[in-house]
XYZ file of C-alpha atoms in Angstrom:
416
model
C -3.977 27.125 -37.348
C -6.449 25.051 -35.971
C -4.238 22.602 -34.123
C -2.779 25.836 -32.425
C -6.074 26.808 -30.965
C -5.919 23.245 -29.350
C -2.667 23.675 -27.579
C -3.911 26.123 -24.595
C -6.947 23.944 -24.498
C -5.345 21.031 -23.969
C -2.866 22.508 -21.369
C -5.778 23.690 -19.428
C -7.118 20.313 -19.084
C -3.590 18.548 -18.152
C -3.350 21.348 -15.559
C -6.799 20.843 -13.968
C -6.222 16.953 -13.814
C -3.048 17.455 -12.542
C -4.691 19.843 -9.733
C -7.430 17.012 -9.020
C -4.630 14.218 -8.920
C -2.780 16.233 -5.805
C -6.332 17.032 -4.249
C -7.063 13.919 -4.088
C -3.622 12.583 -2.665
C -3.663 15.452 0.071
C -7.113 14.306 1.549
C -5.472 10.601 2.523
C -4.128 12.603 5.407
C -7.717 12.260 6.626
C -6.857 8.720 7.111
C -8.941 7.870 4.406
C -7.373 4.048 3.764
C -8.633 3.069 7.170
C -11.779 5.337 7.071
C -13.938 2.235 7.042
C -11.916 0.027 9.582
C -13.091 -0.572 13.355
C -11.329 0.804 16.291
C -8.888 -0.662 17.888
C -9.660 -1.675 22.083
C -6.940 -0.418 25.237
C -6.140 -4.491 25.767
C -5.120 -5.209 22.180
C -3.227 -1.922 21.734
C -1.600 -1.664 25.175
C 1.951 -3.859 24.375
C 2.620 -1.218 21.508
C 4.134 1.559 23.328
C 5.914 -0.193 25.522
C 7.273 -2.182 22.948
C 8.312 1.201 21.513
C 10.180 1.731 24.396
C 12.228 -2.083 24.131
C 13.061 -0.857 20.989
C 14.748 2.162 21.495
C 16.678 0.938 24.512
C 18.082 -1.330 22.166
C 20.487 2.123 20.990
C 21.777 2.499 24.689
C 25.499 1.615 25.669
C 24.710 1.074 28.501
C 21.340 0.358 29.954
C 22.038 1.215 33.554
C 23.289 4.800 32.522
C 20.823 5.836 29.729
C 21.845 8.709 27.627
C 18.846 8.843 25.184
C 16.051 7.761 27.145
C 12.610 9.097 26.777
C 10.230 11.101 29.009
C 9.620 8.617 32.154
C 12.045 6.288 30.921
C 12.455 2.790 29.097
C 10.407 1.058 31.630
C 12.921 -1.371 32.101
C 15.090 -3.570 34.317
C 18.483 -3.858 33.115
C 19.148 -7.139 34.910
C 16.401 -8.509 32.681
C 18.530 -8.161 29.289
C 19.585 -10.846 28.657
C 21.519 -10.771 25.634
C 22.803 -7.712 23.562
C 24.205 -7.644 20.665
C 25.519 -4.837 18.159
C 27.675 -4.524 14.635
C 30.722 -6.059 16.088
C 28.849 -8.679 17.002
C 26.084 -9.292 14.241
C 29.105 -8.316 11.886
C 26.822 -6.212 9.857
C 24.570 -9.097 9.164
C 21.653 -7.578 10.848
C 20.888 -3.971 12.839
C 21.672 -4.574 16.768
C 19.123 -6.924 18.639
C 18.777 -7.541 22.329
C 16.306 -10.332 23.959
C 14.582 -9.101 27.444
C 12.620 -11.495 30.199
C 9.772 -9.523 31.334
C 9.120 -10.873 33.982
C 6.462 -8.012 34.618
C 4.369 -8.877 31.613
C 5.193 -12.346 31.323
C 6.957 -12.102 27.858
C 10.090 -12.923 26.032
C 11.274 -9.879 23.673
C 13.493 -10.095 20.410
C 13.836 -6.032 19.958
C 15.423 -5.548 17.018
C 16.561 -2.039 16.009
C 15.685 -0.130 13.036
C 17.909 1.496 10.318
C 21.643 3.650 10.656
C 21.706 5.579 8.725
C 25.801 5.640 9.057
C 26.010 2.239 9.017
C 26.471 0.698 4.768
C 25.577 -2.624 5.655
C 22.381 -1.706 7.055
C 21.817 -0.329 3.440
C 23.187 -3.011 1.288
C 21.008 -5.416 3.379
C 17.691 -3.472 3.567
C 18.915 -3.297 -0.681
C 19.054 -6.422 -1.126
C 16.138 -7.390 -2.760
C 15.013 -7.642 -6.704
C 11.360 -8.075 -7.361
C 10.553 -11.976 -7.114
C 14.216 -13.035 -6.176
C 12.847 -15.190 -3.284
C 10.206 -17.319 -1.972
C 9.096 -18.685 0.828
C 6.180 -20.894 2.204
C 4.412 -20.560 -0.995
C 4.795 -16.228 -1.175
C 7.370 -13.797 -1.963
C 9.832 -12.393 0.388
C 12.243 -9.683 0.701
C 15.839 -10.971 0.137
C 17.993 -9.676 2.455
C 15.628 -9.392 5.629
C 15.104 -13.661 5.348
C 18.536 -13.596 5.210
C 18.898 -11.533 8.536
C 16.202 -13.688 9.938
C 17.616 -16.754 9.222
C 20.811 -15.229 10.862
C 19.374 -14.179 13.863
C 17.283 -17.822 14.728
C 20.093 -19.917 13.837
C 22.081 -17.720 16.583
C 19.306 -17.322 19.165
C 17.447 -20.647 18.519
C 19.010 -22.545 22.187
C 18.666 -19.530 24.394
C 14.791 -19.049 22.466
C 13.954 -22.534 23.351
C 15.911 -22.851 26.830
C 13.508 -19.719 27.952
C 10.303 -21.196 25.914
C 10.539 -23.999 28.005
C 11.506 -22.356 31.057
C 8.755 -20.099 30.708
C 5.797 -21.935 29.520
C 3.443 -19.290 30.512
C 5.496 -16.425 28.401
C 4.681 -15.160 25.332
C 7.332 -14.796 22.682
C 7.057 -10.947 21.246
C 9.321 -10.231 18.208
C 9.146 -6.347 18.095
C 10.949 -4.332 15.513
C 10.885 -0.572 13.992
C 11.803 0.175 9.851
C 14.617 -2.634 9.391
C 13.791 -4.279 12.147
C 10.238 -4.789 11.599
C 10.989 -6.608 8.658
C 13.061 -8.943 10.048
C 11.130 -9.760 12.982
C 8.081 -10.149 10.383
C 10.393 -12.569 8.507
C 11.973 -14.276 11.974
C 8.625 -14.524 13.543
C 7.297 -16.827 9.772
C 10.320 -18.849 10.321
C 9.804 -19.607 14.183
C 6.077 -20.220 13.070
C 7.145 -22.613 10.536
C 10.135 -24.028 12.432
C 8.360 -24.333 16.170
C 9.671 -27.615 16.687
C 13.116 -26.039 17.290
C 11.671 -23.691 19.926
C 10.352 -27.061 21.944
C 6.970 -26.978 20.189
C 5.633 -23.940 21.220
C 1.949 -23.036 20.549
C 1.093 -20.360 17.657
C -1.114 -18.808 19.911
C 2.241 -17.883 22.009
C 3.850 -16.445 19.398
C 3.658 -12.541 17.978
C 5.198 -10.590 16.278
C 4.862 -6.113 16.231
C 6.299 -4.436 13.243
C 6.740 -0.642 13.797
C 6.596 1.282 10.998
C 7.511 -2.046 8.423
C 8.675 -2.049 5.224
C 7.088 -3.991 2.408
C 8.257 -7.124 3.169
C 6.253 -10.325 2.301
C 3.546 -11.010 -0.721
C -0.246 -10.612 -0.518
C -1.269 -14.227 0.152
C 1.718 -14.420 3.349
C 0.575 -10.861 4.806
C -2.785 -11.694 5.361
C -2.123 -15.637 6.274
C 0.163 -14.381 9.176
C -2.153 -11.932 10.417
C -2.940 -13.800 13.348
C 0.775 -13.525 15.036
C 1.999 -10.528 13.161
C 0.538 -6.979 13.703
C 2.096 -3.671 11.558
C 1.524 -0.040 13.396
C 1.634 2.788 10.892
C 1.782 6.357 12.095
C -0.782 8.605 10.008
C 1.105 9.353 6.536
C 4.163 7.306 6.813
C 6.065 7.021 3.024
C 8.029 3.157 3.993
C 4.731 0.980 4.383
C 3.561 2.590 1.180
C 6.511 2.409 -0.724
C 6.108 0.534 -3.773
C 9.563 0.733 -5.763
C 12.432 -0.753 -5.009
C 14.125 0.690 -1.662
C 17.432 1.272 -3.843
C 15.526 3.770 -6.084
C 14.530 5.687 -3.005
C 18.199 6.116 -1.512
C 19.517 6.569 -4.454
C 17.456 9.791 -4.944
C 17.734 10.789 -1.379
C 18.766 14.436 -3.568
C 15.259 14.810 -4.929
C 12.875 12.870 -2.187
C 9.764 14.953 -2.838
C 10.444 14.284 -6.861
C 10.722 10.500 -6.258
C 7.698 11.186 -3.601
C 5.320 12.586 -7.025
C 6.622 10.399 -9.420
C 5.479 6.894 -7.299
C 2.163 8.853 -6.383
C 1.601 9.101 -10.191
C 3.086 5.690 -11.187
C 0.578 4.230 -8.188
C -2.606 6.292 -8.792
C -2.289 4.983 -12.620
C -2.606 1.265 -11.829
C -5.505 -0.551 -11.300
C -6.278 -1.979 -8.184
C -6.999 -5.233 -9.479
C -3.514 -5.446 -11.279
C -1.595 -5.054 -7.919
C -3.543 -7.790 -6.702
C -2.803 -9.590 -9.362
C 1.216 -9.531 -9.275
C 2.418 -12.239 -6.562
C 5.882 -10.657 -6.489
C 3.926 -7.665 -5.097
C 5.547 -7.020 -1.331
C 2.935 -5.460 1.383
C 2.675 -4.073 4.896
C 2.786 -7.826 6.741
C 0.018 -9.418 8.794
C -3.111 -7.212 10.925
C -2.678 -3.381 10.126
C -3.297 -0.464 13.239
C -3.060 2.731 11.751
C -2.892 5.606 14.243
C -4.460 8.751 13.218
C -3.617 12.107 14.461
C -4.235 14.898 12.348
C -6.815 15.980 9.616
C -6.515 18.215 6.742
C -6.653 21.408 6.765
C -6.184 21.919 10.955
C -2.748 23.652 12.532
C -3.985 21.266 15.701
C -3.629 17.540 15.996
C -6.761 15.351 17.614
C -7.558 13.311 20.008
C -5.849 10.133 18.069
C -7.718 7.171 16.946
C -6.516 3.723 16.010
C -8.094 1.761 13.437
C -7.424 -2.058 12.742
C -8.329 -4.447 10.310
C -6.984 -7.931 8.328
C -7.522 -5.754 4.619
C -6.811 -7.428 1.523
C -7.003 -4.846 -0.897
C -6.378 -1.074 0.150
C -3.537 -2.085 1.948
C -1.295 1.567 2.233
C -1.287 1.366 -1.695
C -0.452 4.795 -2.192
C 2.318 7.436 -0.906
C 0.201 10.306 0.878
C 2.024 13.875 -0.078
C 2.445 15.350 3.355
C 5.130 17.430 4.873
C 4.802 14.485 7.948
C 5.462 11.562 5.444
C 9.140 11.109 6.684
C 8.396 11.956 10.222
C 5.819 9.646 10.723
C 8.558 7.111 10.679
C 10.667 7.991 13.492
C 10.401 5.465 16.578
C 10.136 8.757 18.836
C 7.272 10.134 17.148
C 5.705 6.781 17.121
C 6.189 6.474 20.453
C 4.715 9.263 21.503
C 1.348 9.340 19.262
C 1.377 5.880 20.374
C 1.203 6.631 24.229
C -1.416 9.491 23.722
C -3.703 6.833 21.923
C -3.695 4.280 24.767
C -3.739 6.949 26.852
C -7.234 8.227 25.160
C -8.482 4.388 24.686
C -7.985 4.156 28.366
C -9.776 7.416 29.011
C -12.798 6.171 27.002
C -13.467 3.243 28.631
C -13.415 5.001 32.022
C -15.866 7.428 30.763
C -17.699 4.457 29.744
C -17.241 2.550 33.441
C -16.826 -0.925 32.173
C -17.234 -3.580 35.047
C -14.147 -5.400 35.247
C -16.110 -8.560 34.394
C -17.706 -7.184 31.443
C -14.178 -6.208 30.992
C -12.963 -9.840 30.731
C -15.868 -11.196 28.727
C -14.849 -8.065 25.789
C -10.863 -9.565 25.351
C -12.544 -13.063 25.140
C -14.432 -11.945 22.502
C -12.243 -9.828 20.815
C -9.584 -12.880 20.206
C -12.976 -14.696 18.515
C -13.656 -11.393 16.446
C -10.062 -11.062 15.246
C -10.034 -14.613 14.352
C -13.234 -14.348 12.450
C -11.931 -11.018 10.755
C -8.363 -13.540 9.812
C -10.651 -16.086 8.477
C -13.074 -13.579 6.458
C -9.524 -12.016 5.118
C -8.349 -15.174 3.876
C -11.701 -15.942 2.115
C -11.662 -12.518 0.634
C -7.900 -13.271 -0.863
C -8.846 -16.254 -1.916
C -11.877 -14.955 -3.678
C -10.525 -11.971 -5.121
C -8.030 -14.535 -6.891
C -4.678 -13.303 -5.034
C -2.056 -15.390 -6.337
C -1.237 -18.701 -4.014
C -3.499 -17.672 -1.434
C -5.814 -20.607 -0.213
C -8.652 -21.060 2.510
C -8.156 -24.016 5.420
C -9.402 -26.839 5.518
C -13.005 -27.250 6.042
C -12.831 -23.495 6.584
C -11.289 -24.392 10.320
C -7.212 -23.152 11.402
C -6.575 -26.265 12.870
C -6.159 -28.015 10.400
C -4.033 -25.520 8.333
C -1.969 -26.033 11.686
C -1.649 -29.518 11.390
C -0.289 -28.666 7.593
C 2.564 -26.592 8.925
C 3.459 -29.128 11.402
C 3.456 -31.662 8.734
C 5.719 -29.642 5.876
C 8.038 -28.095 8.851
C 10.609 -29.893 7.242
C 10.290 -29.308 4.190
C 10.387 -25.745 5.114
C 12.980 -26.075 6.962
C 15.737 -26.000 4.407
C 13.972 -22.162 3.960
C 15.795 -21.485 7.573
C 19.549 -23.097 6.808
């Protein structure tokens, strides 16, 4: 008799931690994982919606006669493209790619498209992946995006270095959305790793923009890259937060929301310091900018804000439950919350009236702040006891340069 008075008492209590659990994971829609990150400047964030727009040209036909091109455009001269592949030509290896000369911005562009979802192989590639199946440069990666990677530099790498060399003022920009983003995170490590093949180029030249990325690359890699390779994550999107293993999700594409709650649950139960702990853990690659645009509880989006930072832990650990979670991901969507924040990071400093020379001596010192921030990141890894993560030498990055230069090939057999 007794232990059936318990019953409703314990029910009440499951039901009133259940109700806290889902408060809890509706308020991250307030942005709450980059609450305490800084804001991002107009200079830094300005290639990202453009880039946006490289990246959806890259599902044109036929460049000269658009069919799905955005509001004002793609901002783009065909005669620039370069090079244009799709399936027939990748033969399913990797999602269609095109490289651009602009000439306008003084950059070379590897655009790489992001999932079909008609298209099998783009499944059985973004699948391919078991947890801690492969390593590279002393992390974890994900299978079958090194292996697009590795597919995509070993057919690019003389017209890469022919307009390197040609070009020695050019930047080299790998931008990518979903798919793509990982394997221009994992292309852009190799190139890093491999720049004797690309004529030597500088680090400093190289970058990489994920759009929208999926977990690609371990802990101790995602924050050691952070100085070339940047991740943009629209407000509540569910791939850079999704922990299990991508076949799980499309394999329950029947009950998303289900699969949605049962990863919230299976995340909010384990202990930040475990995660860190697990060095087959994949993450969100390299500096973060997470663009806000709505808050709870409002029918009206805001003004957006960016925020940046190099985190080590809170790194999109958890799925947010929100209606937007799926379309947050689109490339359109990102595009446009993307323009409306440079658009109001543009406004602000023209409310402000910076000189232009003050101007200038802010992006000098923002590179120095952003390396500092890379620097204190690494530390941070390194003293939180993330697995294979290590400061540089005499706390410098030149010398961790000179390391890469001197195991390139040894790494090297990482890119045949």
């Amino acid at each position: 008799m007794s232990v059936a008075c318990c019953v409703p008492l314990v029910e009440c209590v499951s039901c009133l931690a259940c109700i806290r659990w889902v408060w809890k994971k509706f308020l991250y829609t307030a942005g709450r994982e980059s609450e305490n990150w800084g804001l991002a400047t107009a200079t830094e964030f300005e290639p990202i919606p453009r880039l946006c727009r490289y990246i959806l040209s890259v599902y044109e036909d036929d460049l000269t006669n658009p069919i799905w091109a955005p509001p004002g455009g793609y901002g783009m001269n065909p005669q620039w493209v370069l090079l244009k592949k799709d399936y027939v030509d990748t033969q399913g290896k990797v999602s269609p790619y095109m490289i651009y000369l602009d000439h306008d911005n003084a950059d070379i562009v590897v655009a790489i498209r992001g999932l079909n979802l008609g298209k099998e192989s783009d499944f059985l590639l973004l699948l391919d992946n078991k947890l801690g199946q492969t390593t590279y440069d002393g992390g974890y990666v994900h299978n079958g995006l090194l292996k697009a990677a590795q597919y995509v530099l070993q057919e690019e790498c003389g017209i890469l270095r022919e307009l390197v060399e040609r070009n020695p003022d050019y930047t080299l920009t790998f931008a990518g959305h979903s798919l793509g983003a990982g394997v221009v995170t994992l292309l852009t490590m190799l190139v890093v790793k491999n720049r004797e093949k690309l004529g030597h180029i500088e680090r400093k030249r190289i970058r990489c923009f994920a759009i929208a990325p999926a977990r690609c690359i371990s802990l101790n890699l995602a924050v050691r890259y952070a100085d070339v390779i940047n991740s943009v994550v629209l407000q509540d999107d569910f791939l850079p937060r999704t922990t299990v293993a991508l076949e799980d999700v499309f394999k329950s594409l029947f009950c998303f929301p289900c699969l949605l709650c049962i990863m919230c649950l299976k995340d909010t139960c384990t202990l930040e310091e475990k995660m860190l702990q697990d060095p087959r853990r994949l993450y969100a690659p390299g500096r973060l900018y997470h663009i806000i645009v709505r808050k709870p509880f409002r029918c009206k989006r805001i003004s957006p804000l960016v925020k940046t930072a190099v985190p080590v832990d809170g790194r999109f650990e958890h799925i947010v439950l929100s209606c937007n979670a799926t379309s947050d991901h689109a490339i359109i969507w990102i595009l446009q919350e993307s323009e409306r924040a440079f658009d109001s990071l543009l406004e602000k400093e023209r409310i402000m009236g910076i000189p232009p020379a003050q101007r200038m001596e802010r992006q000098a010192s923002l590179v120095k702040e952003h390396m500092e921030e890379h620097r204190a990141a690494i530390e941070r890894a390194v003293a939180l006891d993330v697995p294979h993560a290590y400061s540089p030498s005499y706390g410098t990055f030149h010398e961790m340069e000179k390391g890469e230069n001197s195991s390139a090939a040894q790494e090297a057999k990482g890119y045949a």
